[in-house]
Amino acid sequence: MQAPRIDLFEWLLHHASTAKYNLAYSNISGLTVEEFTELTSFLLPNTFDLGVNQQYGASELKECLRSLYDCTVNNIVTTTGASEANYLVFSSLLSKGDEFIVEQPGYQPMWLTPEMLGAQRINWPRTFENEFRVDLEALKNLFTKKTKLVVLTNLHNPSGVYTDATTIKAVAEVACDHDAFVLVDEIFLDGAITKKPSSFGLPNVLVTSSATKIYGLGGLHSGWIVAPEEIAMRCQRMKAHTTGASSYVSEIMTARLLKDARDTVMKRFQKQATTNRAILKKWMNQNPDILTWVEPEGGLVCFPKYSLKLPSVDLCKHLFETQKVLVNPGAYFNSEGFIRLSFGCDSEILQNGLEALAIGMQNLSHVRPM
Ligand SMILES: Cc1ncc(COP(=O)(O)O)c(C=O)c1O
């Protein structure tokens, strides 16, 4: 099996360290140890055994997630980030020749991973014209006898648009009629402007998430799956073939933060995100000839449209080379004519980065509009 290249990751890997204005990462700034300790008053004791692991995930984290999702521990699989969570779901539910339906634009691993496993992709468009909303009628026509899974993100990566519980329920019902499951990646959900419920609870819905984006714990890389028991068991069994157990230290630290300070870190997130969204909105309103957008309903990313007749990779290379502004090409989310712009960075970097982006785009005014 050949692992397909994930362009988005390679792009970030090659450019992030030399960008002056990084408007490409999708996480909030990380918590320092000092902040973490202040929030949780948790320190590893000197006698703590660093050789210890819990095969089925740290009971502290599972208990915390059990309470957050109002489920049993048998519904939970702890993972190394949402990356492993999604991998375990795909590899547990899809076999060669199966079909999966996936939102487009979307986050590349959500189709490259299942395709790598031999499953067939069916694209489910979420259009700019329809404000990136989920289109139920379009979905209904995509099922075949081979469809096993419907894949979406909530909030939507790349647009930051929220899909409400009624819509997810309707998606789940359509999928249920076709004996298919629905995977909802909720990694950005706790970053919604107003608190939103998880979609876990419907009989054929699985959710994945992690503490890497909203909570500032990317380095700990703790994630999870919450799924109907039988599916959780299959994912847990599959985990023996990936990481076995995830880092126990990461899991107990993540558990402590979620237990002692979840609301506080969510407020920390909202404070930064609200300030930056206001900066971005003002800039968007002043520059409608450069970018037009669907306003995100939280999170840290949006997916504005540009009107120049230029491939998004060329545009982003130009912005990087001339202005040192790093944004992500729409092509890496399978949508030309867009860029993914993130606003989780320091506010001053965002403000200056947007000004540099405007100059970079204006320098291309000789390029024909689409
Ligand atoms: C939708 C989505 N799922 C999963 C991930 C990976 O998450 P993690 O860092 O927890 O592995 C990302 C990272 O950007 C993401 O955007």
PDB file of C-alpha atoms and ligand atoms in Angstrom, residues 26 80-83 86 107 153 157 185 187-188 210 212-213 221, ligand 1:
ATOM      1  CA  SER A  26      -5.912  26.032  12.190  1.00  0.00           C
ATOM      2  CA  THR A  80      -3.426   9.996  19.226  1.00  0.00           C
ATOM      3  CA  GLY A  81      -5.215  13.047  17.885  1.00  0.00           C
ATOM      4  CA  ALA A  82      -8.231  13.212  15.618  1.00  0.00           C
ATOM      5  CA  SER A  83      -5.871  11.986  12.874  1.00  0.00           C
ATOM      6  CA  ASN A  86     -10.383   9.233  11.759  1.00  0.00           C
ATOM      7  CA  TYR A 107      -9.982  18.299   4.658  1.00  0.00           C
ATOM      8  CA  THR A 153     -16.785  18.036   9.524  1.00  0.00           C
ATOM      9  CA  ASN A 157     -13.122  22.676   7.526  1.00  0.00           C
ATOM     10  CA  ASP A 185     -15.390  15.197  12.788  1.00  0.00           C
ATOM     11  CA  ILE A 187     -12.528  18.954  16.110  1.00  0.00           C
ATOM     12  CA  PHE A 188     -13.651  22.604  15.695  1.00  0.00           C
ATOM     13  CA  SER A 210      -9.260  16.103  19.873  1.00  0.00           C
ATOM     14  CA  THR A 212      -5.385  20.030  19.589  1.00  0.00           C
ATOM     15  CA  LYS A 213      -7.261  22.954  17.999  1.00  0.00           C
ATOM     16  CA  HIS A 221      -2.032  15.184  20.729  1.00  0.00           C
TER      17      HIS A 221
HETATM   18  C1  LIG B   1     -11.040  18.362  10.306  1.00  0.00           C
HETATM   19  C2  LIG B   1      -9.767  17.902  10.948  1.00  0.00           C
HETATM   20  N1  LIG B   1      -9.698  16.668  11.489  1.00  0.00           N
HETATM   21  C3  LIG B   1      -8.571  16.208  12.036  1.00  0.00           C
HETATM   22  C4  LIG B   1      -7.429  16.967  12.107  1.00  0.00           C
HETATM   23  C5  LIG B   1      -6.182  16.403  12.743  1.00  0.00           C
HETATM   24  O1  LIG B   1      -6.315  16.566  14.096  1.00  0.00           O
HETATM   25  P1  LIG B   1      -5.207  16.207  15.188  1.00  0.00           P
HETATM   26  O2  LIG B   1      -4.235  17.316  15.208  1.00  0.00           O
HETATM   27  O3  LIG B   1      -5.979  16.119  16.460  1.00  0.00           O
HETATM   28  O4  LIG B   1      -4.599  14.923  14.802  1.00  0.00           O
HETATM   29  C6  LIG B   1      -7.443  18.258  11.574  1.00  0.00           C
HETATM   30  C7  LIG B   1      -6.250  19.091  11.597  1.00  0.00           C
HETATM   31  O5  LIG B   1      -6.173  20.144  11.024  1.00  0.00           O
HETATM   32  C8  LIG B   1      -8.641  18.739  10.985  1.00  0.00           C
HETATM   33  O6  LIG B   1      -8.720  19.961  10.459  1.00  0.00           O
END
